[in-house]
PDB file of C-alpha atoms and ligand atoms in Angstrom:
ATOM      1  CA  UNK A 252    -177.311  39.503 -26.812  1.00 53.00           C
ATOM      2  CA  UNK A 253    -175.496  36.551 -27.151  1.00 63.00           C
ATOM      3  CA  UNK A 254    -177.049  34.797 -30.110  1.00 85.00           C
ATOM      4  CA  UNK A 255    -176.144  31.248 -28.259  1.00 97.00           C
ATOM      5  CA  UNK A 256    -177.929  28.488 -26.838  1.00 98.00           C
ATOM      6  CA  UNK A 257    -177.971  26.891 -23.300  1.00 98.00           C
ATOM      7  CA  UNK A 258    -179.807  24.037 -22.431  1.00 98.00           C
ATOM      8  CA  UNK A 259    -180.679  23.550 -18.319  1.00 99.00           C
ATOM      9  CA  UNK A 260    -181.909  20.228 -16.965  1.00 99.00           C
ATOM     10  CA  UNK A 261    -184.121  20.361 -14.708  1.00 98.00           C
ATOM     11  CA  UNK A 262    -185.674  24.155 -15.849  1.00 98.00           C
ATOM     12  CA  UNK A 263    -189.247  23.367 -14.917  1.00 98.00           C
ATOM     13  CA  UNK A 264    -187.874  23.503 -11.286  1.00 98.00           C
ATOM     14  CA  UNK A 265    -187.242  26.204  -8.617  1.00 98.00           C
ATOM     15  CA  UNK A 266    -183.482  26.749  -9.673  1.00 98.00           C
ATOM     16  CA  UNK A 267    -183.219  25.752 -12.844  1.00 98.00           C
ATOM     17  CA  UNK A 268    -186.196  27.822 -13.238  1.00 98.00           C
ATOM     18  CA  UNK A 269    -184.549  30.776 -12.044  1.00 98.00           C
ATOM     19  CA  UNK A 270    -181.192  29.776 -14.482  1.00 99.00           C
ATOM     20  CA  UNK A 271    -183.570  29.720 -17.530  1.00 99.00           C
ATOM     21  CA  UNK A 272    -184.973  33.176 -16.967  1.00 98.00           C
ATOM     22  CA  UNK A 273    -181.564  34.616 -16.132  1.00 98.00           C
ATOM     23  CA  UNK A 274    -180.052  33.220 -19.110  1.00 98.00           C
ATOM     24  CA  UNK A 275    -182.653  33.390 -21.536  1.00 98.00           C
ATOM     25  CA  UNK A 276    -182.317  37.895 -19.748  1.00 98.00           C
ATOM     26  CA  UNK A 277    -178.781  37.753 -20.899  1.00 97.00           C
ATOM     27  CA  UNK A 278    -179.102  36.495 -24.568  1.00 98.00           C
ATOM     28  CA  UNK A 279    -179.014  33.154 -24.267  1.00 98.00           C
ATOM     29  CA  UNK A 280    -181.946  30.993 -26.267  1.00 98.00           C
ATOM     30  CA  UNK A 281    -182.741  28.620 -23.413  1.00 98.00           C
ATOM     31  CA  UNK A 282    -183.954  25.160 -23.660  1.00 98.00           C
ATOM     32  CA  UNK A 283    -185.715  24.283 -20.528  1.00 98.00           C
ATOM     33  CA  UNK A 284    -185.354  20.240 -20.067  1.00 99.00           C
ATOM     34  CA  UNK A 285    -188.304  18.487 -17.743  1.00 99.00           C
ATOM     35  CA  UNK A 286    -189.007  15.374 -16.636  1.00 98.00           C
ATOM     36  CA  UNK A 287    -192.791  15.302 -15.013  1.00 98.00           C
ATOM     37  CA  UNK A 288    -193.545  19.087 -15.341  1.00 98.00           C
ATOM     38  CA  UNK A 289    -194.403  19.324 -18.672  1.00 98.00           C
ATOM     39  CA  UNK A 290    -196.973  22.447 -18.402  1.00 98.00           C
ATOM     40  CA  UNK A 291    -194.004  24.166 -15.873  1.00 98.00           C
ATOM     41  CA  UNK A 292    -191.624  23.774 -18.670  1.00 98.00           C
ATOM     42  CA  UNK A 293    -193.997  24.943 -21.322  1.00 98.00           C
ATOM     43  CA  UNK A 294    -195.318  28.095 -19.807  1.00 98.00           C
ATOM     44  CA  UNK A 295    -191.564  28.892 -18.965  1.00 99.00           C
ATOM     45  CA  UNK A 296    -190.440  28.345 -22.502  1.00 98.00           C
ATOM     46  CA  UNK A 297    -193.164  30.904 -23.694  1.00 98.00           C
ATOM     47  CA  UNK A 298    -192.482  33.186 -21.114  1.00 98.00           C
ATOM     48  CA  UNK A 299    -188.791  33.404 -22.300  1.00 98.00           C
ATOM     49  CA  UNK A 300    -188.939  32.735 -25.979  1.00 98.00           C
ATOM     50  CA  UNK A 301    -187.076  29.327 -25.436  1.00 98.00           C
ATOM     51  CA  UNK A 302    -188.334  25.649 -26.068  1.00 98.00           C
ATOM     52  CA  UNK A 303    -189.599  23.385 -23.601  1.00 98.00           C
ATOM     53  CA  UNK A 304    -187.829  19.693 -23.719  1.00 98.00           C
ATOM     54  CA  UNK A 305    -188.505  16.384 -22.723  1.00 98.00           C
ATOM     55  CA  UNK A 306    -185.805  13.905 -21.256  1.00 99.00           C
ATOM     56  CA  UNK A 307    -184.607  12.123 -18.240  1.00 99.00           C
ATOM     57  CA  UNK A 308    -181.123  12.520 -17.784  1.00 99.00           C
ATOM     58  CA  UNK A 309    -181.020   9.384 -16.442  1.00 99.00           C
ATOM     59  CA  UNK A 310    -181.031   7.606 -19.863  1.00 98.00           C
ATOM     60  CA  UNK A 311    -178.708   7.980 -22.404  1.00 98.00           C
ATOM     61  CA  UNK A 312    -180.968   7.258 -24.804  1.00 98.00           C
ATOM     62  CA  UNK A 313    -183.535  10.057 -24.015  1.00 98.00           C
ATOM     63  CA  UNK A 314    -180.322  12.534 -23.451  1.00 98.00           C
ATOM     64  CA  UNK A 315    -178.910  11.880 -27.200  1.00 98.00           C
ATOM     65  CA  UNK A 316    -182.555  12.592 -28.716  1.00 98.00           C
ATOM     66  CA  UNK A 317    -182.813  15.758 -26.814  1.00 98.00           C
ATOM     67  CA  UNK A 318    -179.260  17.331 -28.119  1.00 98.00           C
ATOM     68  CA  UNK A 319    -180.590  16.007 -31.209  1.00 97.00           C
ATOM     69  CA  UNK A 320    -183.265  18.133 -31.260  1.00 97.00           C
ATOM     70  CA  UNK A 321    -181.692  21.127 -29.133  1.00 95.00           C
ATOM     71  CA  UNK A 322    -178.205  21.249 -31.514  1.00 93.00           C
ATOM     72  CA  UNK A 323    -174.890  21.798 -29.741  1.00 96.00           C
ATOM     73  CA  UNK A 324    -175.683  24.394 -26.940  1.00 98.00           C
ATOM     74  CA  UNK A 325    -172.714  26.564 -26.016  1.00 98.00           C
ATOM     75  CA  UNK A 326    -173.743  26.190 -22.260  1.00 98.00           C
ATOM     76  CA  UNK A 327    -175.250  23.414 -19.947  1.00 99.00           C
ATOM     77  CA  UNK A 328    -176.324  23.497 -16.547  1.00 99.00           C
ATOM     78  CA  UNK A 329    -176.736  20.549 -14.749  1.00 99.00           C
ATOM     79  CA  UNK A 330    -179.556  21.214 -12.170  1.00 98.00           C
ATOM     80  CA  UNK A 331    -181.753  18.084 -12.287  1.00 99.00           C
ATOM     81  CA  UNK A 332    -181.601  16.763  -8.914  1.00 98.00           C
ATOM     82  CA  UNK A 333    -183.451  14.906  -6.647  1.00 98.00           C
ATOM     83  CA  UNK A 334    -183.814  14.606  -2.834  1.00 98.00           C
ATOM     84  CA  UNK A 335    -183.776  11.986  -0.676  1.00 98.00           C
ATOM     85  CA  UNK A 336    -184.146  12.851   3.542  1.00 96.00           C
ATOM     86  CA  UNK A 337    -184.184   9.268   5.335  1.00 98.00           C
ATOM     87  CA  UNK A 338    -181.656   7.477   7.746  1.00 98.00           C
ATOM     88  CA  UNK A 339    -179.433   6.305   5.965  1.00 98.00           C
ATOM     89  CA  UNK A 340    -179.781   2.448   7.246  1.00 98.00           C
ATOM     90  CA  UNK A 341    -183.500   2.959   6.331  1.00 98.00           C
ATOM     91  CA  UNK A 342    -182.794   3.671   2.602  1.00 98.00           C
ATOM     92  CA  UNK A 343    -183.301   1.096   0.167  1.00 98.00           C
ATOM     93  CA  UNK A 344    -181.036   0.008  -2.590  1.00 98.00           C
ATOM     94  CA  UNK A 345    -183.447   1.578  -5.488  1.00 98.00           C
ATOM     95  CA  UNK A 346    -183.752   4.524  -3.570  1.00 98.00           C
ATOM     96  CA  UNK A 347    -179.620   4.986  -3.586  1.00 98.00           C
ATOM     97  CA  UNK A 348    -179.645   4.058  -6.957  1.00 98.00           C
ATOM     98  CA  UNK A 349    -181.981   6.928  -8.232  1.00 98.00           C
ATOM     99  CA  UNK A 350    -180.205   9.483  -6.535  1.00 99.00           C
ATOM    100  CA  UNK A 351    -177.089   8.829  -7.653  1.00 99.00           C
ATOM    101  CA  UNK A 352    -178.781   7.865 -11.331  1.00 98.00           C
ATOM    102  CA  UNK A 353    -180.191  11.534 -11.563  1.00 99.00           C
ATOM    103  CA  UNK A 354    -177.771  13.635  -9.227  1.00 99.00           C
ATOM    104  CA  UNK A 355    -174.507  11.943 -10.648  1.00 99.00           C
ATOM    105  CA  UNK A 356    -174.909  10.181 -14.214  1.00 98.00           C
ATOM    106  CA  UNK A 357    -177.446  12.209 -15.139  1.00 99.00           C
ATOM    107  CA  UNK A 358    -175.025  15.388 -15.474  1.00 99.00           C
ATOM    108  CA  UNK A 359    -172.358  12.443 -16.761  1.00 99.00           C
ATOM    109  CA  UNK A 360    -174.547  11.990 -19.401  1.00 98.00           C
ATOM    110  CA  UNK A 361    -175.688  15.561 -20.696  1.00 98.00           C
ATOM    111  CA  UNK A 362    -171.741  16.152 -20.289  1.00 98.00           C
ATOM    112  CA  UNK A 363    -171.275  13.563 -22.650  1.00 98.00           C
ATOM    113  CA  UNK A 364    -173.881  14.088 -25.299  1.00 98.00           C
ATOM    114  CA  UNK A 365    -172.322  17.946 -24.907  1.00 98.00           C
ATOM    115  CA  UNK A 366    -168.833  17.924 -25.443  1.00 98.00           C
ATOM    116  CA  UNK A 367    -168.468  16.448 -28.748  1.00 98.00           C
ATOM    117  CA  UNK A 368    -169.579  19.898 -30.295  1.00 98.00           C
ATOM    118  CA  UNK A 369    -167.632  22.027 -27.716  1.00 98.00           C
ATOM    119  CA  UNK A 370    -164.589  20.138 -28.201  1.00 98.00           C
ATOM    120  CA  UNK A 371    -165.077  20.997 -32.219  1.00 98.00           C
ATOM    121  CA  UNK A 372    -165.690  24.867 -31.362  1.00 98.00           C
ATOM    122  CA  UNK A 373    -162.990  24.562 -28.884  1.00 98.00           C
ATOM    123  CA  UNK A 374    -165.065  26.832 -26.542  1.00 98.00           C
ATOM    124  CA  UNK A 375    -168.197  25.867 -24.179  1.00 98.00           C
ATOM    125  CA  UNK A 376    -169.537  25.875 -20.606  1.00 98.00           C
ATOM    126  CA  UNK A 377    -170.235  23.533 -18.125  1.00 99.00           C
ATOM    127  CA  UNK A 378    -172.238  24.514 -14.978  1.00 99.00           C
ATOM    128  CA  UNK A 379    -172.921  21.741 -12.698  1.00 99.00           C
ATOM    129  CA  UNK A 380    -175.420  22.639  -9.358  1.00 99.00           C
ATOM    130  CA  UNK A 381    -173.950  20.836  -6.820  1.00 99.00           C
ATOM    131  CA  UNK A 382    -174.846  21.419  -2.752  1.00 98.00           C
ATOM    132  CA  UNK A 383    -173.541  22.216   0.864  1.00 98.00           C
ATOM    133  CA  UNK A 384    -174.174  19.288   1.569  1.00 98.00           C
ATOM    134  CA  UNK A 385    -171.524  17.697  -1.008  1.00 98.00           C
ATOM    135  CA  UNK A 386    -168.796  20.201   0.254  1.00 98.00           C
ATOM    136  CA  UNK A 387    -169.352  18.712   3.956  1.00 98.00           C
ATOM    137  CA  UNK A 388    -171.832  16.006   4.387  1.00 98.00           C
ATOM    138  CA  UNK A 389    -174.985  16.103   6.091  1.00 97.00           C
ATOM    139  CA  UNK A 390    -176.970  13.573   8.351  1.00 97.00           C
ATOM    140  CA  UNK A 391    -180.020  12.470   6.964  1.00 97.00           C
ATOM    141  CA  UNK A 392    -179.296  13.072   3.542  1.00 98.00           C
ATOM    142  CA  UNK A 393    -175.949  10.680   3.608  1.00 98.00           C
ATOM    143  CA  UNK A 394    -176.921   9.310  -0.064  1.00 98.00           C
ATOM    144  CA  UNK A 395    -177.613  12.810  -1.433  1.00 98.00           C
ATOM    145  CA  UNK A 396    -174.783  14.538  -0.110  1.00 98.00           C
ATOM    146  CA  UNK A 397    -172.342  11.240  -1.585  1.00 99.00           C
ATOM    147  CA  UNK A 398    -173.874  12.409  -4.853  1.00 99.00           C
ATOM    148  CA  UNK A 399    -173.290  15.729  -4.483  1.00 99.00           C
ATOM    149  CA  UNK A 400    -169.753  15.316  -3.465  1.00 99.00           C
ATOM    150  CA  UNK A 401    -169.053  12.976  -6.497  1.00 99.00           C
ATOM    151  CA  UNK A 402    -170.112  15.648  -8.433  1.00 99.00           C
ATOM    152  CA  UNK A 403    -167.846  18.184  -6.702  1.00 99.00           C
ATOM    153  CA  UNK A 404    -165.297  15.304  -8.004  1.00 99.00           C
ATOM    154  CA  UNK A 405    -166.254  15.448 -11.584  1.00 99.00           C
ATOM    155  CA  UNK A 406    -166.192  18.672 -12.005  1.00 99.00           C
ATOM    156  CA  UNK A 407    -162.923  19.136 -10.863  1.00 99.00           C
ATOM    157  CA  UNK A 408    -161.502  16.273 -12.836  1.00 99.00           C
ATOM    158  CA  UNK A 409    -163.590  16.936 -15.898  1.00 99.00           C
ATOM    159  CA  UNK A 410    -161.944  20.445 -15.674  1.00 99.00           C
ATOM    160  CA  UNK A 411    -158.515  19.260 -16.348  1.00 98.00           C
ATOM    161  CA  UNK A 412    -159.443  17.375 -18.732  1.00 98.00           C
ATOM    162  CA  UNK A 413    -161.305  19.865 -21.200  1.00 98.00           C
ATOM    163  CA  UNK A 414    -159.576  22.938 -20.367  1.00 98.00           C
ATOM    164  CA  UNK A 415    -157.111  22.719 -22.964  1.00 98.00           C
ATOM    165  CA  UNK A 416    -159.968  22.065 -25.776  1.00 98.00           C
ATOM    166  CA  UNK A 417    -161.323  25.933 -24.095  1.00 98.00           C
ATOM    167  CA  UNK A 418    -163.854  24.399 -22.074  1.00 98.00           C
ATOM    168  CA  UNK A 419    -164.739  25.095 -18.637  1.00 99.00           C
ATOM    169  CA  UNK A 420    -166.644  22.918 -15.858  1.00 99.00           C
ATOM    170  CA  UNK A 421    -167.563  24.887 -12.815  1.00 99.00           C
ATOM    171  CA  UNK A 422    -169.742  23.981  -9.953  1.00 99.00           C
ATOM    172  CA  UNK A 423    -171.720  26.097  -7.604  1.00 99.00           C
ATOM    173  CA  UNK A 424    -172.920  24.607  -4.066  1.00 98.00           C
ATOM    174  CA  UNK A 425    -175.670  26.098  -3.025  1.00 98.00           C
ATOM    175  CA  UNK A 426    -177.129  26.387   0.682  1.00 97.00           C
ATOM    176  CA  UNK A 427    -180.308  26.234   1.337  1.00 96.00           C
ATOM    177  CA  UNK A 428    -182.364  28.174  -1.054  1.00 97.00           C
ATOM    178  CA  UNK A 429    -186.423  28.165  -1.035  1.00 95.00           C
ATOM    179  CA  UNK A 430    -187.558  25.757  -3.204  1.00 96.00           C
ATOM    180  CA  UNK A 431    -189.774  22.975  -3.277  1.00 93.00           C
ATOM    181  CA  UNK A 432    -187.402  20.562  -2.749  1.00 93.00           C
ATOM    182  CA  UNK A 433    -187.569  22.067   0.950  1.00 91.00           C
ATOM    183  CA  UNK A 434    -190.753  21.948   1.693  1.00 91.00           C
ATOM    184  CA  UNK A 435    -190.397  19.878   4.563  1.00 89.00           C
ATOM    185  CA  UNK A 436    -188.645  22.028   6.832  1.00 90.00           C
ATOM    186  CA  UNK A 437    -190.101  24.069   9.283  1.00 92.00           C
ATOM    187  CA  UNK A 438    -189.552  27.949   9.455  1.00 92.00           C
ATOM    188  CA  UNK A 439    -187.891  27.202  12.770  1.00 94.00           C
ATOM    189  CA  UNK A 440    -185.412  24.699  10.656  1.00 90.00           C
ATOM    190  CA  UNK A 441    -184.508  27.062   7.762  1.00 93.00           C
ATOM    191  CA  UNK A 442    -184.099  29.433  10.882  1.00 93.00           C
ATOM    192  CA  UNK A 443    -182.015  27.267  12.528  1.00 91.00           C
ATOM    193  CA  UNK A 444    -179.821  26.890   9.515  1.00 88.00           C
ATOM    194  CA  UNK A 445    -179.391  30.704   9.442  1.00 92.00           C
ATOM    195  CA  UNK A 446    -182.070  31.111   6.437  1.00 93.00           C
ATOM    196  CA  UNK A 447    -182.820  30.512   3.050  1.00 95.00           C
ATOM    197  CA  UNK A 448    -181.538  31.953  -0.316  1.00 97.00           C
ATOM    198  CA  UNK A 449    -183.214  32.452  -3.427  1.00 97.00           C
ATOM    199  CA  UNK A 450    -183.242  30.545  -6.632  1.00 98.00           C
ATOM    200  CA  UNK A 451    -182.135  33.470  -8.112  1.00 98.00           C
ATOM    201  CA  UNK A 452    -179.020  33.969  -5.993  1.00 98.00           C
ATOM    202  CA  UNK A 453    -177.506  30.620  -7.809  1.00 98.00           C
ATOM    203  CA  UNK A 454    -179.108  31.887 -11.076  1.00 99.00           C
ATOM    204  CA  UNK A 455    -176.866  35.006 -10.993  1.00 98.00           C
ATOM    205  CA  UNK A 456    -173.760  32.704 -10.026  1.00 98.00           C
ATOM    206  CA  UNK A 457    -174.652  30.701 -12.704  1.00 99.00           C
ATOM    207  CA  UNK A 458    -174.806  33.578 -15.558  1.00 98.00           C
ATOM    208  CA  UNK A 459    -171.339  34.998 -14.420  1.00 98.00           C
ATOM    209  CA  UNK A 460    -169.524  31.461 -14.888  1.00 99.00           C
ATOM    210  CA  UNK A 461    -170.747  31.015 -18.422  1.00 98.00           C
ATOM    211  CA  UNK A 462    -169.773  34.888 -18.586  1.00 98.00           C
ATOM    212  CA  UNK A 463    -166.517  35.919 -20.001  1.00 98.00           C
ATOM    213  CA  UNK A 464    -166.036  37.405 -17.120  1.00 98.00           C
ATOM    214  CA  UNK A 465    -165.072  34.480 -15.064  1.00 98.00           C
ATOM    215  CA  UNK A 466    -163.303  33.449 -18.094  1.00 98.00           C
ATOM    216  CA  UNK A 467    -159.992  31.968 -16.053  1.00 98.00           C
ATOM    217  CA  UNK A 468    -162.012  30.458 -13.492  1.00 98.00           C
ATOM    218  CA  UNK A 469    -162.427  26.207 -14.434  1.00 98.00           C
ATOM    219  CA  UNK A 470    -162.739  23.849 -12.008  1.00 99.00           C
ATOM    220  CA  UNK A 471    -163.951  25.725  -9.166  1.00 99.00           C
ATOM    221  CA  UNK A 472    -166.858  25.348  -7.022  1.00 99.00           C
ATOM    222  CA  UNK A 473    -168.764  28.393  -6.127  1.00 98.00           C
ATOM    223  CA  UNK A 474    -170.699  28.241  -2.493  1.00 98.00           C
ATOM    224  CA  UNK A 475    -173.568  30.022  -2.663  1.00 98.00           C
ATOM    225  CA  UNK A 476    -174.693  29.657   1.392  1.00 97.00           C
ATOM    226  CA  UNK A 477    -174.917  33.819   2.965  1.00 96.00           C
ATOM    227  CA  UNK A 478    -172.187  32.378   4.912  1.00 96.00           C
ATOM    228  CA  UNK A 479    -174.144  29.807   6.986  1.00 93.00           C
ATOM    229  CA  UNK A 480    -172.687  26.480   6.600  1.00 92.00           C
TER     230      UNK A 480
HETATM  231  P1  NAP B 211    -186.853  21.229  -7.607  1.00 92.86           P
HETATM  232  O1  NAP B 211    -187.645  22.468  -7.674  1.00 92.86           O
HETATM  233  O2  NAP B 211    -187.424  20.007  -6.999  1.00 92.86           O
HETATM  234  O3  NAP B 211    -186.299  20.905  -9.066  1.00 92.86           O
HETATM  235  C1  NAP B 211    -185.713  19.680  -9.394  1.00 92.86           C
HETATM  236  C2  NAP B 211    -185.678  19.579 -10.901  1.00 92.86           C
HETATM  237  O4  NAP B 211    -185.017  18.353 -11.276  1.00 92.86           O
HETATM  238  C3  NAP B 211    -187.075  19.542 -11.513  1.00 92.86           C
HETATM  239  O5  NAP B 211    -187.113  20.425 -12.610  1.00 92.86           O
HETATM  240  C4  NAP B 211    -187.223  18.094 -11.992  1.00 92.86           C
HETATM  241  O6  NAP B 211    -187.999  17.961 -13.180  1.00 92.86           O
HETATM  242  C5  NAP B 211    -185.776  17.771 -12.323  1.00 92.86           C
HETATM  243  N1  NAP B 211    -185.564  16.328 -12.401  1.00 92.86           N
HETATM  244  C6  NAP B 211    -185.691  15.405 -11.430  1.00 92.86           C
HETATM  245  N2  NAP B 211    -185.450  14.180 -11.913  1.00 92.86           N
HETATM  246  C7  NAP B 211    -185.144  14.328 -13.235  1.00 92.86           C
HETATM  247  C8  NAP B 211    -184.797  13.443 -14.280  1.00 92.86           C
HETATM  248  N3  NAP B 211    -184.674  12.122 -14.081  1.00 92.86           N
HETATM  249  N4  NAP B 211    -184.556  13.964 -15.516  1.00 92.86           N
HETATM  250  C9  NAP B 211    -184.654  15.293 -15.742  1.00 92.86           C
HETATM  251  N5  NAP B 211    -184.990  16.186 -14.786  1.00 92.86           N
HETATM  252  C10 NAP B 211    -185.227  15.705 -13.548  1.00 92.86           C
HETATM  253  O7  NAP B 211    -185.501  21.470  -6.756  1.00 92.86           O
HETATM  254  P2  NAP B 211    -184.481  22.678  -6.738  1.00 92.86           P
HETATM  255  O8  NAP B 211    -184.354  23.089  -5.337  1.00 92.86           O
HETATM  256  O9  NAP B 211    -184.779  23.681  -7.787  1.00 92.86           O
HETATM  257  O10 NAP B 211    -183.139  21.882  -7.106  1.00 92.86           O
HETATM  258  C11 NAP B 211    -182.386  22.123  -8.297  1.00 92.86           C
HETATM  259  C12 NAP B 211    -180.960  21.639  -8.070  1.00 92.86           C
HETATM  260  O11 NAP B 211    -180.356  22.395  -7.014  1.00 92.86           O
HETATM  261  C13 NAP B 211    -180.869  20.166  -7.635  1.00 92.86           C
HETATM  262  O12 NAP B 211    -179.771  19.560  -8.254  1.00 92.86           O
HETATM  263  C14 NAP B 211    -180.645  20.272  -6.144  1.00 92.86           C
HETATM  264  O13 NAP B 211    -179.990  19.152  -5.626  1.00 92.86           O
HETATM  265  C15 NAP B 211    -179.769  21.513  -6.074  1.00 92.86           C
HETATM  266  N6  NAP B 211    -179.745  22.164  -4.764  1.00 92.86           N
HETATM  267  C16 NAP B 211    -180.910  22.623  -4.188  1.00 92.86           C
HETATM  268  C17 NAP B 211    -180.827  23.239  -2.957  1.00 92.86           C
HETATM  269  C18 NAP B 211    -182.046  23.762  -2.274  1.00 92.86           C
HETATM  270  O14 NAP B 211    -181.922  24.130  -1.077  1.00 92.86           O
HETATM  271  N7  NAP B 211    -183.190  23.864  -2.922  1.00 92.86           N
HETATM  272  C19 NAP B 211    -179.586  23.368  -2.306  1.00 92.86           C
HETATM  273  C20 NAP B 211    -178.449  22.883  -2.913  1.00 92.86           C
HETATM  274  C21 NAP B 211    -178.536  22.287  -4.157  1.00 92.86           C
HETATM  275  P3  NAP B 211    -189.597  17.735 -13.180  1.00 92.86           P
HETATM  276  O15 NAP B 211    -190.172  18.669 -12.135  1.00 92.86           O
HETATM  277  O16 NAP B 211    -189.981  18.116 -14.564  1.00 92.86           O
HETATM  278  O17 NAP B 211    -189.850  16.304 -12.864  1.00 92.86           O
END
């Protein structure tokens, strides 16, 4: 057991879902951030003796009053993310804007609120879920995959920054993985993409980053894609 806390944005979802339990398996007291799934979050929280926590990462506001209530947690995963599968030239300025809002600032602001303390203890973890599709674009999901690559950039630069206060900021890109966020593909798609991967496939990459056993690795980005992109 760990005795330490890690707080995942985004828990009440298929990933971050997966994060919480593996986590919370490994010691960790999780706290299990939502947005709109409030009885998800909840029932997860019981299940894994964590706490179930409101905010939208979008606002800073909302982010500072949930570390306020959380403490300083030793580890943060950046999951929340949102979708968005349209022609690009068909997307509308608020629609960009969210995506980036959630995908991009929202981990910029959890980072934020969460270095403070790890820069103090001089030790923490930084997980952020970034995608395929940020390693090497994709059409129909132009705006997404710009977010995803930004964040790609962030953690890498974010990195170098922190490592000498002993923190680390990793990323892991997953594939596709079966979630509700792909509901809209076909089995022939996810076929045609070579098939899907679990949630708990990026869970377990997530648990060995904030592991001491990937202790020298900071600034890296982790595919997790059986090979298929
Ligand atoms: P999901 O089941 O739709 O989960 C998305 C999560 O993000 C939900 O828990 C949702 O919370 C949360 N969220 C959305 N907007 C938020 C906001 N403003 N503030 C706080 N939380 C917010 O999707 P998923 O597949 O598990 O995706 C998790 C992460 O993996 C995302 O970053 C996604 O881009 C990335 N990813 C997924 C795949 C894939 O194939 N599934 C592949 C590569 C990367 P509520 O439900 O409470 O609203």
């Amino acid at each position: 057991m760990t005795n330490k806390t890690a707080l995942v944005t985004g828990g009440s979802g298929g990933i971050g879902g997966a994060i919480c339990r593996k986590l919370a398996e490994t010691g960790y007291y999780v706290a299990v951030n939502y947005y709109s799934s409030k009885a998800e979050a909840e029932a997860l929280a019981a299940e894994i003796g964590g706490i179930a926590i409101h905010a939208d990462v979008t606002i800073p506001n909302e982010v500072d009053d949930m570390f306020a209530k959380i403490g300083e947690p030793d580890v943060l995963v950046n999951n929340a993310g949102i979708a968005l599968y349209e022609l690009f030239q068909l997307t509308a300025p608020e629609q960009r804007r969210s995506v980036i809002d959630v995908n991009l600032h929202g981990a910029m602001n959890c980072s934020a609120a969460a270095l403070p303390a790890m820069i103090c203890r001089k030790c923490g973890s930084i997980v952020n879920i970034s995608s395929v599709w940020g390693e090497y674009g994709a059409a129909m999901e132009v705006v997404y995959s710009a977010s995803k690559a930004a964040l790609i950039g962030f953690t890498k630069s974010l990195a170098k920054e922190v490592a000498p206060s002993g923190i680390r900021v990793n990323a892991v890109s997953p594939g596709l993985i079966d979630t509700k966020m792909n509901a809209r593909f076909s089995a022939e798609d996810i076929a045609a993409l070579g098939g899907c991967g679990t949630p708990e496939d990026v869970a377990a990459t997530v648990a060995w980053l904030v592991s001491d056993a990937s202790g020298f690795v900071n600034g890296a980005v982790i595919p997790v894609n059986g090979g298929n992109f």
